[in-house]
PDB file of C-alpha atoms in Angstrom:
ATOM      1  CA  MET A   8      50.887 -83.655  75.651  1.00  0.00           C
ATOM      2  CA  LYS A   9      50.748 -87.429  75.548  1.00  0.00           C
ATOM      3  CA  LYS A  10      50.484 -89.201  78.890  1.00  0.00           C
ATOM      4  CA  LEU A  11      52.438 -92.338  79.845  1.00  0.00           C
ATOM      5  CA  TYR A  12      51.431 -94.672  82.644  1.00  0.00           C
ATOM      6  CA  ILE A  13      54.477 -96.049  84.463  1.00  0.00           C
ATOM      7  CA  ALA A  14      53.858 -99.671  85.471  1.00  0.00           C
ATOM      8  CA  GLY A  15      56.199-101.745  87.602  1.00  0.00           C
ATOM      9  CA  PRO A  16      57.038-103.169  91.028  1.00  0.00           C
ATOM     10  CA  GLU A  17      58.908-100.018  92.127  1.00  0.00           C
ATOM     11  CA  VAL A  18      55.934 -99.161  94.350  1.00  0.00           C
ATOM     12  CA  PHE A  19      57.181-101.842  96.754  1.00  0.00           C
ATOM     13  CA  LEU A  20      60.703-100.430  97.144  1.00  0.00           C
ATOM     14  CA  VAL A  21      61.871 -98.740 100.331  1.00  0.00           C
ATOM     15  CA  ASN A  22      62.627 -95.643  98.236  1.00  0.00           C
ATOM     16  CA  ALA A  23      59.553 -96.058  96.016  1.00  0.00           C
ATOM     17  CA  ARG A  24      58.734 -92.335  95.788  1.00  0.00           C
ATOM     18  CA  GLU A  25      62.322 -91.434  94.913  1.00  0.00           C
ATOM     19  CA  GLN A  26      62.451 -94.049  92.161  1.00  0.00           C
ATOM     20  CA  MET A  27      59.098 -93.031  90.682  1.00  0.00           C
ATOM     21  CA  ASP A  28      60.207 -89.386  90.738  1.00  0.00           C
ATOM     22  CA  ARG A  29      63.370 -90.332  88.799  1.00  0.00           C
ATOM     23  CA  LYS A  30      61.240 -92.075  86.192  1.00  0.00           C
ATOM     24  CA  ALA A  31      58.775 -89.189  86.031  1.00  0.00           C
ATOM     25  CA  ALA A  32      61.599 -86.709  85.428  1.00  0.00           C
ATOM     26  CA  LEU A  33      62.881 -88.779  82.498  1.00  0.00           C
ATOM     27  CA  VAL A  34      59.379 -89.060  81.059  1.00  0.00           C
ATOM     28  CA  ARG A  35      59.086 -85.271  81.075  1.00  0.00           C
ATOM     29  CA  GLN A  36      62.494 -84.907  79.398  1.00  0.00           C
ATOM     30  CA  TYR A  37      61.107 -86.871  76.451  1.00  0.00           C
ATOM     31  CA  GLY A  38      58.031 -84.676  76.172  1.00  0.00           C
ATOM     32  CA  PHE A  39      55.457 -86.897  77.867  1.00  0.00           C
ATOM     33  CA  GLU A  40      53.358 -86.396  80.979  1.00  0.00           C
ATOM     34  CA  PRO A  41      53.960 -89.164  83.553  1.00  0.00           C
ATOM     35  CA  LEU A  42      51.123 -90.918  85.355  1.00  0.00           C
ATOM     36  CA  CYS A  43      52.509 -92.979  88.236  1.00  0.00           C
ATOM     37  CA  PRO A  44      50.842 -95.287  90.777  1.00  0.00           C
ATOM     38  CA  GLY A  45      51.008 -93.491  94.104  1.00  0.00           C
ATOM     39  CA  ASP A  46      50.604 -90.027  92.580  1.00  0.00           C
ATOM     40  CA  LEU A  47      47.065 -89.682  93.892  1.00  0.00           C
ATOM     41  CA  ASP A  48      45.993 -89.883  97.536  1.00  0.00           C
ATOM     42  CA  ILE A  49      43.628 -92.738  98.350  1.00  0.00           C
ATOM     43  CA  PRO A  50      40.935 -91.874 100.922  1.00  0.00           C
ATOM     44  CA  ALA A  51      40.796 -94.030 104.049  1.00  0.00           C
ATOM     45  CA  GLN A  52      38.495 -97.043 103.740  1.00  0.00           C
ATOM     46  CA  LYS A  53      36.642 -99.191 106.263  1.00  0.00           C
ATOM     47  CA  THR A  54      38.492-102.415 105.416  1.00  0.00           C
ATOM     48  CA  LYS A  55      41.806-103.504 103.915  1.00  0.00           C
ATOM     49  CA  LYS A  56      39.968-105.014 100.962  1.00  0.00           C
ATOM     50  CA  ALA A  57      38.085-101.790 100.339  1.00  0.00           C
ATOM     51  CA  PHE A  58      41.367 -99.905 100.384  1.00  0.00           C
ATOM     52  CA  GLY A  59      42.845-102.341  97.879  1.00  0.00           C
ATOM     53  CA  LEU A  60      39.822-101.939  95.612  1.00  0.00           C
ATOM     54  CA  ALA A  61      40.160 -98.168  95.849  1.00  0.00           C
ATOM     55  CA  ILE A  62      43.805 -98.360  94.731  1.00  0.00           C
ATOM     56  CA  SER A  63      42.812-100.608  91.827  1.00  0.00           C
ATOM     57  CA  LYS A  64      40.107 -98.161  90.757  1.00  0.00           C
ATOM     58  CA  VAL A  65      42.476 -95.182  90.842  1.00  0.00           C
ATOM     59  CA  ASN A  66      45.150 -97.021  88.841  1.00  0.00           C
ATOM     60  CA  GLU A  67      42.640 -98.108  86.211  1.00  0.00           C
ATOM     61  CA  GLY A  68      41.466 -94.512  85.975  1.00  0.00           C
ATOM     62  CA  MET A  69      45.023 -93.355  85.304  1.00  0.00           C
ATOM     63  CA  MET A  70      45.457 -96.040  82.636  1.00  0.00           C
ATOM     64  CA  ASN A  71      42.217 -94.976  80.984  1.00  0.00           C
ATOM     65  CA  ALA A  72      43.526 -91.404  80.883  1.00  0.00           C
ATOM     66  CA  ALA A  73      46.963 -92.407  79.549  1.00  0.00           C
ATOM     67  CA  ASP A  74      48.007 -92.643  75.904  1.00  0.00           C
ATOM     68  CA  GLY A  75      50.553 -95.376  76.545  1.00  0.00           C
ATOM     69  CA  VAL A  76      52.452 -97.452  79.083  1.00  0.00           C
ATOM     70  CA  ILE A  77      55.996 -98.481  79.874  1.00  0.00           C
ATOM     71  CA  ALA A  78      55.919-101.692  81.901  1.00  0.00           C
ATOM     72  CA  ASN A  79      58.825-102.927  84.017  1.00  0.00           C
ATOM     73  CA  LEU A  80      58.885-106.727  83.516  1.00  0.00           C
ATOM     74  CA  THR A  81      62.023-107.295  85.588  1.00  0.00           C
ATOM     75  CA  PRO A  82      61.413-110.523  87.571  1.00  0.00           C
ATOM     76  CA  PHE A  83      59.953-109.722  90.975  1.00  0.00           C
ATOM     77  CA  ARG A  84      59.741-112.059  93.979  1.00  0.00           C
ATOM     78  CA  GLY A  85      60.618-115.007  91.783  1.00  0.00           C
ATOM     79  CA  GLN A  86      61.447-115.798  88.166  1.00  0.00           C
ATOM     80  CA  TRP A  87      58.644-113.856  86.499  1.00  0.00           C
ATOM     81  CA  ALA A  88      57.335-110.333  86.088  1.00  0.00           C
ATOM     82  CA  ASP A  89      55.219-108.723  88.809  1.00  0.00           C
ATOM     83  CA  VAL A  90      51.635-109.933  88.345  1.00  0.00           C
ATOM     84  CA  GLY A  91      50.100-106.474  88.878  1.00  0.00           C
ATOM     85  CA  THR A  92      52.328-105.056  86.168  1.00  0.00           C
ATOM     86  CA  VAL A  93      51.373-107.919  83.871  1.00  0.00           C
ATOM     87  CA  PHE A  94      47.690-107.061  84.359  1.00  0.00           C
ATOM     88  CA  GLU A  95      48.367-103.402  83.631  1.00  0.00           C
ATOM     89  CA  LEU A  96      50.297-104.195  80.461  1.00  0.00           C
ATOM     90  CA  GLY A  97      47.503-106.464  79.240  1.00  0.00           C
ATOM     91  CA  TYR A  98      44.918-103.815  80.103  1.00  0.00           C
ATOM     92  CA  MET A  99      46.733-101.222  78.024  1.00  0.00           C
ATOM     93  CA  CYS A 100      47.200-103.631  75.122  1.00  0.00           C
ATOM     94  CA  ALA A 101      43.469-104.313  75.151  1.00  0.00           C
ATOM     95  CA  LEU A 102      42.724-100.580  75.087  1.00  0.00           C
ATOM     96  CA  GLY A 103      44.922-100.170  71.997  1.00  0.00           C
ATOM     97  CA  LYS A 104      47.357 -97.771  73.684  1.00  0.00           C
ATOM     98  CA  MET A 105      51.054 -97.308  72.903  1.00  0.00           C
ATOM     99  CA  VAL A 106      52.964-100.054  74.702  1.00  0.00           C
ATOM    100  CA  ALA A 107      56.588-100.676  75.592  1.00  0.00           C
ATOM    101  CA  ALA A 108      58.200-102.886  78.201  1.00  0.00           C
ATOM    102  CA  TYR A 109      61.624-103.629  79.600  1.00  0.00           C
ATOM    103  CA  THR A 110      63.567-105.886  81.919  1.00  0.00           C
ATOM    104  CA  ASN A 111      66.827-105.436  83.785  1.00  0.00           C
ATOM    105  CA  VAL A 112      67.575-109.171  83.663  1.00  0.00           C
ATOM    106  CA  ALA A 113      69.299-110.562  80.567  1.00  0.00           C
ATOM    107  CA  SER A 114      68.290-114.228  80.903  1.00  0.00           C
ATOM    108  CA  ASP A 115      65.145-115.117  78.966  1.00  0.00           C
ATOM    109  CA  HIS A 116      61.989-116.870  80.137  1.00  0.00           C
ATOM    110  CA  TYR A 117      63.265-120.340  79.255  1.00  0.00           C
ATOM    111  CA  GLN A 118      66.577-119.943  81.083  1.00  0.00           C
ATOM    112  CA  ARG A 119      64.819-118.656  84.189  1.00  0.00           C
ATOM    113  CA  THR A 120      62.459-121.628  84.063  1.00  0.00           C
ATOM    114  CA  LEU A 121      65.467-123.944  83.968  1.00  0.00           C
ATOM    115  CA  ASP A 122      66.777-122.144  87.043  1.00  0.00           C
ATOM    116  CA  PHE A 123      63.399-122.576  88.729  1.00  0.00           C
ATOM    117  CA  TYR A 124      63.647-126.342  88.208  1.00  0.00           C
ATOM    118  CA  ASP A 125      67.376-126.458  89.084  1.00  0.00           C
ATOM    119  CA  ASN A 126      67.943-127.805  85.560  1.00  0.00           C
ATOM    120  CA  GLN A 127      66.033-130.995  86.405  1.00  0.00           C
ATOM    121  CA  ILE A 128      64.473-131.225  82.953  1.00  0.00           C
ATOM    122  CA  THR A 129      63.458-134.282  80.938  1.00  0.00           C
ATOM    123  CA  GLU A 130      62.283-134.631  77.354  1.00  0.00           C
ATOM    124  CA  ASP A 131      59.191-136.691  76.521  1.00  0.00           C
ATOM    125  CA  ALA A 132      58.524-138.826  73.443  1.00  0.00           C
ATOM    126  CA  LYS A 133      57.130-135.828  71.541  1.00  0.00           C
ATOM    127  CA  GLY A 134      60.173-133.701  72.251  1.00  0.00           C
ATOM    128  CA  TYR A 135      58.585-131.515  74.914  1.00  0.00           C
ATOM    129  CA  ARG A 136      60.877-130.483  77.734  1.00  0.00           C
ATOM    130  CA  ARG A 137      59.248-130.927  81.126  1.00  0.00           C
ATOM    131  CA  GLY A 138      60.026-130.155  84.726  1.00  0.00           C
ATOM    132  CA  PRO A 139      59.860-132.678  87.603  1.00  0.00           C
ATOM    133  CA  ASP A 140      56.173-131.764  88.004  1.00  0.00           C
ATOM    134  CA  GLY A 141      55.451-132.873  84.422  1.00  0.00           C
ATOM    135  CA  LEU A 142      54.711-129.359  83.161  1.00  0.00           C
ATOM    136  CA  SER A 143      56.176-128.356  79.806  1.00  0.00           C
ATOM    137  CA  LEU A 144      58.457-125.350  79.327  1.00  0.00           C
ATOM    138  CA  GLU A 145      58.135-122.388  76.968  1.00  0.00           C
ATOM    139  CA  ASP A 146      61.220-121.946  74.800  1.00  0.00           C
ATOM    140  CA  PHE A 147      60.663-119.013  72.426  1.00  0.00           C
ATOM    141  CA  GLU A 148      63.669-116.795  73.198  1.00  0.00           C
ATOM    142  CA  MET A 149      61.372-114.244  74.796  1.00  0.00           C
ATOM    143  CA  THR A 150      61.779-112.058  77.848  1.00  0.00           C
ATOM    144  CA  ASP A 151      58.761-113.484  79.657  1.00  0.00           C
ATOM    145  CA  ASN A 152      55.592-115.401  78.831  1.00  0.00           C
ATOM    146  CA  LEU A 153      54.940-115.325  75.081  1.00  0.00           C
ATOM    147  CA  MET A 154      51.692-113.398  75.560  1.00  0.00           C
ATOM    148  CA  LEU A 155      53.597-110.474  77.085  1.00  0.00           C
ATOM    149  CA  ASP A 156      56.326-110.162  74.454  1.00  0.00           C
ATOM    150  CA  GLY A 157      53.811-110.962  71.733  1.00  0.00           C
ATOM    151  CA  GLY A 158      51.262-108.442  72.974  1.00  0.00           C
ATOM    152  CA  VAL A 159      53.837-105.643  72.979  1.00  0.00           C
ATOM    153  CA  GLU A 160      55.594-106.426  69.703  1.00  0.00           C
ATOM    154  CA  ARG A 161      52.434-107.125  67.697  1.00  0.00           C
ATOM    155  CA  ARG A 162      51.265-103.628  68.628  1.00  0.00           C
ATOM    156  CA  GLY A 163      54.455-102.070  67.341  1.00  0.00           C
ATOM    157  CA  GLY A 164      56.135-101.718  70.724  1.00  0.00           C
ATOM    158  CA  ILE A 165      59.480-102.928  72.000  1.00  0.00           C
ATOM    159  CA  VAL A 166      60.692-105.078  74.872  1.00  0.00           C
ATOM    160  CA  ALA A 167      64.053-103.624  75.897  1.00  0.00           C
ATOM    161  CA  VAL A 168      66.562-105.827  77.730  1.00  0.00           C
ATOM    162  CA  HIS A 169      69.417-104.602  79.891  1.00  0.00           C
ATOM    163  CA  ALA A 170      71.668-106.616  82.212  1.00  0.00           C
ATOM    164  CA  ALA A 171      71.688-104.449  85.332  1.00  0.00           C
ATOM    165  CA  ALA A 172      73.863-105.023  88.364  1.00  0.00           C
ATOM    166  CA  ALA A 173      72.174-107.095  91.072  1.00  0.00           C
ATOM    167  CA  ASP A 174      71.921-104.143  93.457  1.00  0.00           C
ATOM    168  CA  GLU A 175      70.390-101.964  90.705  1.00  0.00           C
ATOM    169  CA  MET A 176      67.843-104.423  89.361  1.00  0.00           C
ATOM    170  CA  TYR A 177      64.902-102.154  90.171  1.00  0.00           C
ATOM    171  CA  THR A 178      66.659 -98.788  89.940  1.00  0.00           C
ATOM    172  CA  ASP A 179      68.677 -98.930  86.701  1.00  0.00           C
ATOM    173  CA  LEU A 180      66.843 -96.817  84.119  1.00  0.00           C
ATOM    174  CA  THR A 181      68.888 -97.697  81.019  1.00  0.00           C
ATOM    175  CA  ALA A 182      66.216 -99.916  79.428  1.00  0.00           C
ATOM    176  CA  PHE A 183      63.428 -97.659  80.675  1.00  0.00           C
ATOM    177  CA  GLU A 184      65.015 -94.762  78.792  1.00  0.00           C
ATOM    178  CA  GLU A 185      65.353 -96.947  75.685  1.00  0.00           C
ATOM    179  CA  CYS A 186      61.569 -97.412  75.811  1.00  0.00           C
ATOM    180  CA  LEU A 187      61.089 -93.661  76.178  1.00  0.00           C
ATOM    181  CA  LYS A 188      63.281 -92.946  73.155  1.00  0.00           C
ATOM    182  CA  PHE A 189      61.334 -95.485  71.109  1.00  0.00           C
ATOM    183  CA  LEU A 190      57.923 -94.089  72.048  1.00  0.00           C
ATOM    184  CA  ALA A 191      59.090 -90.505  71.469  1.00  0.00           C
ATOM    185  CA  GLU A 192      60.293 -91.436  67.989  1.00  0.00           C
ATOM    186  CA  ARG A 193      56.974 -93.126  67.215  1.00  0.00           C
ATOM    187  CA  ARG A 194      55.111 -90.049  68.421  1.00  0.00           C
ATOM    188  CA  ASP A 195      57.301 -87.703  66.351  1.00  0.00           C
ATOM    189  CA  GLU A 196      56.998 -89.837  63.216  1.00  0.00           C
ATOM    190  CA  ARG A 197      53.237 -89.896  63.549  1.00  0.00           C
ATOM    191  CA  ASP A 198      53.060 -86.140  64.111  1.00  0.00           C
ATOM    192  CA  GLU A 199      55.289 -85.436  61.107  1.00  0.00           C
ATOM    193  CA  GLY A 200      52.923 -87.434  58.929  1.00  0.00           C
ATOM    194  CA  MET A 201      49.862 -85.435  60.002  1.00  0.00           C
ATOM    195  CA  ARG A 202      48.241 -82.617  58.096  1.00  0.00           C
ATOM    196  CA  PRO A 203      48.684 -79.205  59.820  1.00  0.00           C
ATOM    197  CA  GLU A 204      45.113 -79.132  61.128  1.00  0.00           C
ATOM    198  CA  GLU A 205      45.517 -82.632  62.578  1.00  0.00           C
ATOM    199  CA  LEU A 206      48.756 -81.656  64.294  1.00  0.00           C
ATOM    200  CA  ASP A 207      47.096 -78.603  65.861  1.00  0.00           C
ATOM    201  CA  ALA A 208      44.309 -80.769  67.195  1.00  0.00           C
ATOM    202  CA  SER A 209      46.751 -83.301  68.660  1.00  0.00           C
ATOM    203  CA  ASN A 210      48.569 -80.551  70.558  1.00  0.00           C
ATOM    204  CA  ASP A 211      45.378 -79.922  72.491  1.00  0.00           C
ATOM    205  CA  ASP A 212      45.614 -83.400  74.098  1.00  0.00           C
TER     206      ASP A 212
END
C-alpha cells in the first residue's frame, strides 16, 4: 500500500489530533496509508533545541518512507504558506515522490501581496510593480510562490484551490480530498499499465 505524508499547519491547531485523524481516515478511504506529523512519540530531550531537532528527524524519516505528499499551502500566520510545510513539499519534490498541494484560500499570491502592501503599489520605468519597500511583486496567477506551484505541476501533481469559510480555513477538507482523488487516479492508471508480475511486486509495498 502506498504511503502519503500529510504536510500542513494543522499540527498547531487546538484540535490538531482530531483534524489529523479526519485527514488520515480520508487517506485510508482512498487506499493509501497515512503518515502524519505527531503520529510517533518523541523521547524527552535535554534542551528545547534538541527536542526540535528530534521532531525534524522523525518527520524526515516519515517523508523518506512515504511514496507521496499532500501539502496544505493555506496561508498561515500571514499571507503565505507555512514555512515548515514549504520545506516538506520541496523535500518531497527533490526525492521524486508523488506530490499534490492545496489551499483553502481563493485569492492568488499576487492578490495577497497587494493586500500585504495595502494596495500601495507603484510601477517603475521597466514595468515592474513594486511595494513601498521597493521590492517587486510576483504576478503569475499562482497559488503561492512560483517555485511551489511550479514544483508540484512540473512533477505531474495538482494544486487544488477551494474558497473555504473563514472559520473552516484549516478544517475544510474539500480541496484535500480533491488531491486524494487525483493521486488515487494516478496510482490506478499506473497500476493498470503494469505487467502482471510488476503489479504483484507493487502490492508488496
